[in-house]
mmCIF file of C-alpha atoms and ligand atoms in Angstrom:
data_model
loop_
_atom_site.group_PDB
_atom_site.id
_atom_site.type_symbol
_atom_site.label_atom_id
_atom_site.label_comp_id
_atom_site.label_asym_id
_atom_site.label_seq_id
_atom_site.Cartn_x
_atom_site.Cartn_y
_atom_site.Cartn_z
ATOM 1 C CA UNK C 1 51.504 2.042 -89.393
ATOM 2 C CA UNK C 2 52.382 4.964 -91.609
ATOM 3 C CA UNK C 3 54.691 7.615 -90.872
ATOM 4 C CA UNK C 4 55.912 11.005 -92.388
ATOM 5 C CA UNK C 5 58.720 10.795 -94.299
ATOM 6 C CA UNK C 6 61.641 11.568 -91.582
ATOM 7 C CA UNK C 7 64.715 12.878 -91.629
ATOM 8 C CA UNK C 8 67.563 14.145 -88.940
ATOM 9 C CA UNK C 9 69.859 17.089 -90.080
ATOM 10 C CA UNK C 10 72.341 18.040 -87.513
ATOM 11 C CA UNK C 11 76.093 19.915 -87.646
ATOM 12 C CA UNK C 12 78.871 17.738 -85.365
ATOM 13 C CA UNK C 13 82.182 17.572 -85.450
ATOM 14 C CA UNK C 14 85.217 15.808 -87.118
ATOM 15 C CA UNK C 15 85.131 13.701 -83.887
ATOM 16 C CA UNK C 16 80.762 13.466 -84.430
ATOM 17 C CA UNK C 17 80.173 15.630 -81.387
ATOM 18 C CA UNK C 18 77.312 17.591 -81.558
ATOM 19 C CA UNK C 19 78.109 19.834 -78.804
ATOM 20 C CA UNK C 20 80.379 20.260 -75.839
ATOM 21 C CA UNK C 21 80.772 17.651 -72.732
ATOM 22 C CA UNK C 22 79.064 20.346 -70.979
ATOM 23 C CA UNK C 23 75.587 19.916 -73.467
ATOM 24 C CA UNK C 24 76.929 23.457 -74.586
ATOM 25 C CA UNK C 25 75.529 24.361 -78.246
ATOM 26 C CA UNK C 26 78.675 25.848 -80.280
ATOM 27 C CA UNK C 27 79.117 26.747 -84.034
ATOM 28 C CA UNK C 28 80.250 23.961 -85.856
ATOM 29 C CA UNK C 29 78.782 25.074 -89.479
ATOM 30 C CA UNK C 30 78.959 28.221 -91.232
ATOM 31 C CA UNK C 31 76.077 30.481 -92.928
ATOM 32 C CA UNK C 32 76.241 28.550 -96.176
ATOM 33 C CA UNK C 33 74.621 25.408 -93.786
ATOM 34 C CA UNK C 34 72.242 27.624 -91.833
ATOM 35 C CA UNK C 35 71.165 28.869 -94.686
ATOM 36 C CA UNK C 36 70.635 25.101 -96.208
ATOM 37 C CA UNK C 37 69.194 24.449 -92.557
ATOM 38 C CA UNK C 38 66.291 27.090 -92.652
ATOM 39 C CA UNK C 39 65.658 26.235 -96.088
ATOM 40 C CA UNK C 40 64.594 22.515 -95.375
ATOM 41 C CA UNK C 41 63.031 23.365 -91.789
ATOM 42 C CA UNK C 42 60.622 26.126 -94.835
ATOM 43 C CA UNK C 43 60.125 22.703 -96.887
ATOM 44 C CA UNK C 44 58.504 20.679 -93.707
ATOM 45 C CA UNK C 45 55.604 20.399 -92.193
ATOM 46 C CA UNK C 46 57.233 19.467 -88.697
ATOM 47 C CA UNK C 47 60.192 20.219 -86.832
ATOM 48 C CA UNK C 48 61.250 18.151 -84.166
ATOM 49 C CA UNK C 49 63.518 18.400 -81.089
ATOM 50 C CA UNK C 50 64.048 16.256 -77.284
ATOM 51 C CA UNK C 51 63.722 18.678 -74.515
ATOM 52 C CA UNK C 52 67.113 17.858 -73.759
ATOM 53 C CA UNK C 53 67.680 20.313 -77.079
ATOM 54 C CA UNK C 54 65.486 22.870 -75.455
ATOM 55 C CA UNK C 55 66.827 22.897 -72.015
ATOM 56 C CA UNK C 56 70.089 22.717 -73.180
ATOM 57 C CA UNK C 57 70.082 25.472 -76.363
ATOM 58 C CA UNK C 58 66.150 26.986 -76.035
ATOM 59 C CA UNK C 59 65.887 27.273 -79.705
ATOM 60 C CA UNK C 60 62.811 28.763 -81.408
ATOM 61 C CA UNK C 61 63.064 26.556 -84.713
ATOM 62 C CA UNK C 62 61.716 29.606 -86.487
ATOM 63 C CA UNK C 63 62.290 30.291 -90.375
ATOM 64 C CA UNK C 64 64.493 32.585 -90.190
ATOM 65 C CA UNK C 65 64.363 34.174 -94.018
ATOM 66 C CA UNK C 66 61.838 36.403 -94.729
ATOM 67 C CA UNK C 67 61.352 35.209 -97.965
ATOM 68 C CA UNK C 68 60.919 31.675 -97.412
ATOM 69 C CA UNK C 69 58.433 33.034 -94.281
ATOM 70 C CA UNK C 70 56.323 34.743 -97.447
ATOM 71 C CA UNK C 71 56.252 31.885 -99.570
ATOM 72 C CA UNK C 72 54.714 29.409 -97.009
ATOM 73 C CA UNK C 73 52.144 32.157 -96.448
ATOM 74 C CA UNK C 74 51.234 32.291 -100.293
ATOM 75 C CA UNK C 75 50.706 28.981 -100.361
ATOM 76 C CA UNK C 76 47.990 28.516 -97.561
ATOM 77 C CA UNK C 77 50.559 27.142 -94.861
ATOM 78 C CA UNK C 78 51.784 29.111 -91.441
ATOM 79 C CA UNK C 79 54.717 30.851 -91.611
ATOM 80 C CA UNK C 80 56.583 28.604 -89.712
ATOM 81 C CA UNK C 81 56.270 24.509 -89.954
ATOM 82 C CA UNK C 82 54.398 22.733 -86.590
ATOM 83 C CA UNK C 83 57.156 22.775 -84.003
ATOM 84 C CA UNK C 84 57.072 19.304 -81.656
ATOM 85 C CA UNK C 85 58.581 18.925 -78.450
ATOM 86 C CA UNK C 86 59.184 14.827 -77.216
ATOM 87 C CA UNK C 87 58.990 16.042 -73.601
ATOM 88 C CA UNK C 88 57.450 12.700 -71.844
ATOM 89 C CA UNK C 89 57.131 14.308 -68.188
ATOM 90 C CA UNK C 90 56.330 17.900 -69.546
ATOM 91 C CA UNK C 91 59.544 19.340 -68.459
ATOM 92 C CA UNK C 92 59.334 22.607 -70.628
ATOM 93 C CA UNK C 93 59.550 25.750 -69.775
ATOM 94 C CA UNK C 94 56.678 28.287 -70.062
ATOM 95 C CA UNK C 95 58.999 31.059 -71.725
ATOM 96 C CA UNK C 96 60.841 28.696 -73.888
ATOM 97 C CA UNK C 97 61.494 30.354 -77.017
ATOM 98 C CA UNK C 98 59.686 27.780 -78.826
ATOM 99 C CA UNK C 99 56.276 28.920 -77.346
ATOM 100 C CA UNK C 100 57.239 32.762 -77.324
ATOM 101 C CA UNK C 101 58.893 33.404 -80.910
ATOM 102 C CA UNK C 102 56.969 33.027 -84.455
ATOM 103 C CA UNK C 103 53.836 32.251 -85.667
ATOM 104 C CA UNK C 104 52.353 28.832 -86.187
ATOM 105 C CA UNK C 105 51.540 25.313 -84.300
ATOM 106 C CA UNK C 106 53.388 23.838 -81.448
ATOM 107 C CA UNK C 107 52.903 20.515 -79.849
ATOM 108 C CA UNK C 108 54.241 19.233 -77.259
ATOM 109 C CA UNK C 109 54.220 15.181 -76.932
ATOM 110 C CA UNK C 110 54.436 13.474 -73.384
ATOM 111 C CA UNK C 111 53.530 10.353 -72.119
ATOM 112 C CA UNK C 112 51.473 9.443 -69.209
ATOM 113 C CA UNK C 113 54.131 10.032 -66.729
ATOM 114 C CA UNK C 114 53.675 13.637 -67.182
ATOM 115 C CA UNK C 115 52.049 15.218 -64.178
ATOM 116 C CA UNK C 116 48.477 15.888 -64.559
ATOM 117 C CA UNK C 117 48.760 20.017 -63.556
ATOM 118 C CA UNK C 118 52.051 20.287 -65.580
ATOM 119 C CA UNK C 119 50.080 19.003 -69.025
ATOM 120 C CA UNK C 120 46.660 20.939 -68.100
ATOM 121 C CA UNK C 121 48.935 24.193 -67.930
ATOM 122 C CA UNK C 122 50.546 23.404 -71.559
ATOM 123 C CA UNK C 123 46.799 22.229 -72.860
ATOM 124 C CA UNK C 124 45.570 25.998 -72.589
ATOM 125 C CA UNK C 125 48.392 27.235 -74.606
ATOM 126 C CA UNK C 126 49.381 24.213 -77.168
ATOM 127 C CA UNK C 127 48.615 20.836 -78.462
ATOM 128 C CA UNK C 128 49.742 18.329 -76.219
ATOM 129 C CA UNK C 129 49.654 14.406 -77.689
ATOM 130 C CA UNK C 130 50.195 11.966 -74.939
ATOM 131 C CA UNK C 131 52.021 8.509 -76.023
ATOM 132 C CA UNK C 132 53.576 6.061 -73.796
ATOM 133 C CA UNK C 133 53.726 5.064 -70.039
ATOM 134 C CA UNK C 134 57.161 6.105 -68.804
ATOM 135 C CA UNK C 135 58.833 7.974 -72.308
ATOM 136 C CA UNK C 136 56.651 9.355 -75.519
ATOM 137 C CA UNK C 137 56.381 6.129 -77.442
ATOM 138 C CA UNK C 138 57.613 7.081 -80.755
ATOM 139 C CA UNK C 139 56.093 4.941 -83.565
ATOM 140 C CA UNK C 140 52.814 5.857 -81.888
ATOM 141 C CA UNK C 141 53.662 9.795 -81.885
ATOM 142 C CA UNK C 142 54.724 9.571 -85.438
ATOM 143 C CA UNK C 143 51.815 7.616 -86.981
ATOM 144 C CA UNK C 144 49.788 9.943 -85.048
ATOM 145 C CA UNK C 145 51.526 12.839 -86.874
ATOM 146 C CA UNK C 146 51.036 11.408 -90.292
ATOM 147 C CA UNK C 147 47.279 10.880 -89.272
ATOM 148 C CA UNK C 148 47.360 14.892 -88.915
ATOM 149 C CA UNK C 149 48.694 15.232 -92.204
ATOM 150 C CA UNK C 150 51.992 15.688 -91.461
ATOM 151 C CA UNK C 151 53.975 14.297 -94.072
ATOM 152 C CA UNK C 152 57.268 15.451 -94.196
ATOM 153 C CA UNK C 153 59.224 15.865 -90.168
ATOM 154 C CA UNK C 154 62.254 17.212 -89.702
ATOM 155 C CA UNK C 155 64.334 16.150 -86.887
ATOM 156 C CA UNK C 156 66.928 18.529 -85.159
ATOM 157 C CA UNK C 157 68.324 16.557 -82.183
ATOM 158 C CA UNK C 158 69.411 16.150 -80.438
ATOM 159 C CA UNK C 159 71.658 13.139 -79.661
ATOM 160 C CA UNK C 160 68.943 10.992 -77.485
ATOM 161 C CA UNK C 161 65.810 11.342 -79.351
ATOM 162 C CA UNK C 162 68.056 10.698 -82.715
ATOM 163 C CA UNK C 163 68.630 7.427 -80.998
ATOM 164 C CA UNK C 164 65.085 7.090 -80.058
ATOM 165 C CA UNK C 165 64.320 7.377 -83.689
ATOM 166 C CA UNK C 166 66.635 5.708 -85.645
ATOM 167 C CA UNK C 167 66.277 2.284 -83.090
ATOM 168 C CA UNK C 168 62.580 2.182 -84.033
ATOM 169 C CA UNK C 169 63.123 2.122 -87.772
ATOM 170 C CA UNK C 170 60.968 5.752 -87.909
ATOM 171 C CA UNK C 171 64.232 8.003 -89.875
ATOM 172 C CA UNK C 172 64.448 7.324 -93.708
ATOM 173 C CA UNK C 173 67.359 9.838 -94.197
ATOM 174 C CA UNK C 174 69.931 11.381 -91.789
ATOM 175 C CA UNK C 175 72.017 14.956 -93.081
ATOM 176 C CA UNK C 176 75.271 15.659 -91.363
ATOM 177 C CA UNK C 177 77.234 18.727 -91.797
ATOM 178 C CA UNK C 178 80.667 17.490 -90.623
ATOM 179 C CA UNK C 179 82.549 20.923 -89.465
ATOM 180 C CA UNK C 180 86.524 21.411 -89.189
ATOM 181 C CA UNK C 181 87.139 21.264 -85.229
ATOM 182 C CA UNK C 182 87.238 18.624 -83.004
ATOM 183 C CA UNK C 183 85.201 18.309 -79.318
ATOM 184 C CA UNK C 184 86.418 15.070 -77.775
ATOM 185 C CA UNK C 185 85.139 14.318 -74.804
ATOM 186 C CA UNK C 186 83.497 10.615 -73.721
ATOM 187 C CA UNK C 187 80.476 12.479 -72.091
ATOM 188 C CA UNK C 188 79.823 14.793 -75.235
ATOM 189 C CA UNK C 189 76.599 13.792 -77.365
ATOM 190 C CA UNK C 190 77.190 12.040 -80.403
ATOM 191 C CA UNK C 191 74.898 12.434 -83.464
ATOM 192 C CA UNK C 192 73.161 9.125 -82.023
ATOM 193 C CA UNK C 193 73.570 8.286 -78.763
ATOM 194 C CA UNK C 194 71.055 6.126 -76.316
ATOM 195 C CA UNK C 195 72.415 2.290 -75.881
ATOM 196 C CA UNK C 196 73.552 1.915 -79.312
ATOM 197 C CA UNK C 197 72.613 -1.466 -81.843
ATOM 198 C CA UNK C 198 73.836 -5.160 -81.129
ATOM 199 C CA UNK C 199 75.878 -5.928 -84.054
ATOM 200 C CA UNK C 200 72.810 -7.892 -86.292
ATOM 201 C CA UNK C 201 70.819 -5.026 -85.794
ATOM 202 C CA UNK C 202 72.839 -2.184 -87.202
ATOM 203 C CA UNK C 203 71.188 -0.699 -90.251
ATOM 204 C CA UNK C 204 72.551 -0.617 -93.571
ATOM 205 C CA UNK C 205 72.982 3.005 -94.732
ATOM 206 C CA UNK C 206 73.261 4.079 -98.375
ATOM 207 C CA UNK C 207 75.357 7.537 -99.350
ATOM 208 C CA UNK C 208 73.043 9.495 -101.100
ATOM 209 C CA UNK C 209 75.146 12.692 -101.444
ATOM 210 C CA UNK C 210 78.853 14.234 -100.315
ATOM 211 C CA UNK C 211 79.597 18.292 -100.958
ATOM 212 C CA UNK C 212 82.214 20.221 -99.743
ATOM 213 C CA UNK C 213 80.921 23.150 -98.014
ATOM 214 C CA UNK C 214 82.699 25.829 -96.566
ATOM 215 C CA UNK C 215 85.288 24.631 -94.265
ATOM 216 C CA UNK C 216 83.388 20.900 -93.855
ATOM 217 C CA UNK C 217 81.549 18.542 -95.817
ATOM 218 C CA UNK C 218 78.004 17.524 -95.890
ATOM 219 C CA UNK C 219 76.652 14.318 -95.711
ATOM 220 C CA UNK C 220 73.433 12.956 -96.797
ATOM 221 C CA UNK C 221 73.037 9.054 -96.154
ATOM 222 C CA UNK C 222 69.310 6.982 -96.460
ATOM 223 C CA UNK C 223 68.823 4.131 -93.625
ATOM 224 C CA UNK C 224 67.772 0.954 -95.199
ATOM 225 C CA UNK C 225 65.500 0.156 -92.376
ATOM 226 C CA UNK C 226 63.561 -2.924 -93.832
HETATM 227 P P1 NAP N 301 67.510 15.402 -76.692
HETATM 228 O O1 NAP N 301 67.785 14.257 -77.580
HETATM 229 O O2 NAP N 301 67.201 16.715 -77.290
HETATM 230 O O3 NAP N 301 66.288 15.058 -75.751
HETATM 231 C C1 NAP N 301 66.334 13.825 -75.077
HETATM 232 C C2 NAP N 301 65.153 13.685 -74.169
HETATM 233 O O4 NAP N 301 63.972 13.472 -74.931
HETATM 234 C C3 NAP N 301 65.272 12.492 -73.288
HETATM 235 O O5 NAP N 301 66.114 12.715 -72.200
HETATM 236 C C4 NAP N 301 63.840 12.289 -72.894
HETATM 237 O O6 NAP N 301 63.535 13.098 -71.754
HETATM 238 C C5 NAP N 301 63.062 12.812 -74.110
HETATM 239 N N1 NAP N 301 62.425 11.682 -74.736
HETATM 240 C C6 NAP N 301 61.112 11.392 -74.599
HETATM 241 N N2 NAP N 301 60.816 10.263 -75.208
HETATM 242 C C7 NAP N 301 61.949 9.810 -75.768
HETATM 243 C C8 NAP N 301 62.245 8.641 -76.516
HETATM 244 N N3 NAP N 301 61.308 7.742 -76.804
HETATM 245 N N4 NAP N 301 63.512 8.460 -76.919
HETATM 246 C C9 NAP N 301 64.463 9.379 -76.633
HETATM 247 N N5 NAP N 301 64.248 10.494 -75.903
HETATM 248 C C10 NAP N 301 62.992 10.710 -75.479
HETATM 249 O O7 NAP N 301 68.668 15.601 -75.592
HETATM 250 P P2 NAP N 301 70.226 15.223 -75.568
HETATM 251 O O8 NAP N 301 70.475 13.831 -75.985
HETATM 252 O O9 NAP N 301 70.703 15.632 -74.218
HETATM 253 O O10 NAP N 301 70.837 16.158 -76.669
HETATM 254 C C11 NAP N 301 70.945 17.522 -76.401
HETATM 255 C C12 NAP N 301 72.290 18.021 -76.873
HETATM 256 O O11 NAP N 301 72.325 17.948 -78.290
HETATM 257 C C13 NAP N 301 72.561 19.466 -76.497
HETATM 258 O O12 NAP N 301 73.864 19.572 -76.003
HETATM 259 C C14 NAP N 301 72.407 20.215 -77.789
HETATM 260 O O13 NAP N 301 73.268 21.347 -77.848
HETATM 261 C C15 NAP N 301 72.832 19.182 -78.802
HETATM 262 N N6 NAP N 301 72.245 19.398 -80.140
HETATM 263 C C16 NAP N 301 73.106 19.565 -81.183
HETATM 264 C C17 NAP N 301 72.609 19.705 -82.466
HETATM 265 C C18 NAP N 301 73.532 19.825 -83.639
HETATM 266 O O14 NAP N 301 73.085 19.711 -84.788
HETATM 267 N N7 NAP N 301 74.806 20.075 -83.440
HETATM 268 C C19 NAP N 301 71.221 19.697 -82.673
HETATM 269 C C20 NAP N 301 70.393 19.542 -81.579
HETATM 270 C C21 NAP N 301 70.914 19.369 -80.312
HETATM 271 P P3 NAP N 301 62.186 12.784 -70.933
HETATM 272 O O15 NAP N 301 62.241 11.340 -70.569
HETATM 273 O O16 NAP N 301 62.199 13.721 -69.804
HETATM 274 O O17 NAP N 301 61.112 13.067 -71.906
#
């Protein structure tokens, strides 16, 4: 089945912590990265987060330049890219900044465990794409994506739906600013957490890139997932 072409970008630390033991968001890049950050999220059709990003860190995905805004309106597209929400029991918040800031699409995916007056509420405001009995069943969500015409996803977190993703063979590229502090913490999300591979089935990776930046370094590897 086809998909978009997929990729995860996410900031974590020296230790590949992506946020505090107590799912706290904190700055691990500088504005050189966010910058680099809001100029991919412009270049997609889709962003992407688990609603364990928007409970913990209610982000609005949002471009945040002006300018990039602009050009996506000169060329025929909203000013933002469609923002997506894996939610599988329709957990989200009404007010979440995701539904309340910037202009453009928003779909929430859930599965059918969702309850039926908690997805009829988010159907008079949003898209919502159901996939999945107990969690949103990803390879369906995606190929249903790329059957929208959605070609090119971006994926910011966080640490279980990267998991989600990356077991199913669905992320061609991952980006990883790596940022000069160190979390620790056993309990702290990783870049990719969930169960983790048996040794035969860990994917090959290839480096595509490595630039110093700021006070870190930024990574760009492509998953060999055949
Ligand atoms: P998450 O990955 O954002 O969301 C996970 C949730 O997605 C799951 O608990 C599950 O909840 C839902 N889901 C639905 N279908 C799924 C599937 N097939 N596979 C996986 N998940 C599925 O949450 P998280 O792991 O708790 O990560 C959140 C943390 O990451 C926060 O602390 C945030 O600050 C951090 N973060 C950091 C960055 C960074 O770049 N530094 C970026 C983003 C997030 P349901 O079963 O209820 O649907």
């Amino acid at each position: 089945m086809p998909t978009p072409f997929t990729f995860i970008n996410a900031a974590m630390s020296i230790d590949g912590k992506i946020s505090t033991r107590q799912r706290r968001q904190i700055r691990i890049s500088g504005d050189t990265d966010f910058d680099r950050m809001d100029q991919l999220r412009a270049s997609c059709d889709a962003v992407m987060v688990g609603i364990g990003t928007v409970l913990a860190d209610d982000p609005s995905l949002t471009v945040k330049s002006d300018e990039r805004r602009s050009k996506r309106l000169e060329k025929g597209l909203d000013e933002n890219p469609v923002r997506i929400v894996v939610d599988s029991k329709a957990r989200i918040p009404k007010n979440a900044d995701i539904f309340r800031k910037g202009a453009g699409k928003r779909i929430v995916a859930v599965s059918e465990s969702a309850a039926f007056d908690r997805v009829k509420a988010l159907r008079k405001n949003v898209m919502v794409i159901m996939a999945g009995k107990d969690q949103v069943d990803l390879p369906e969500l995606l190929s249903i994506l790329d059957e929208m015409g959605i070609q090119r996803l971006m994926v910011e977190g966080g640490a279980s739906l990267n998991w989600g993703l990356v077991k199913n063979g669905l992320v061609d590229e991952i980006y990883s600013f790596i940022g000069n502090l160190i979390i620790g913490g056993s309990t702290a999300p990783t870049l990719i957490d969930g169960e983790g591979f048996d040794e035969a089935d860990i994917p090959a990776c290839s480096l595509i890139d490595a630039e110093k930046m700021e006070e870190g370094v930024l990574l760009k590897w492509k998953i060999n997932n055949d």
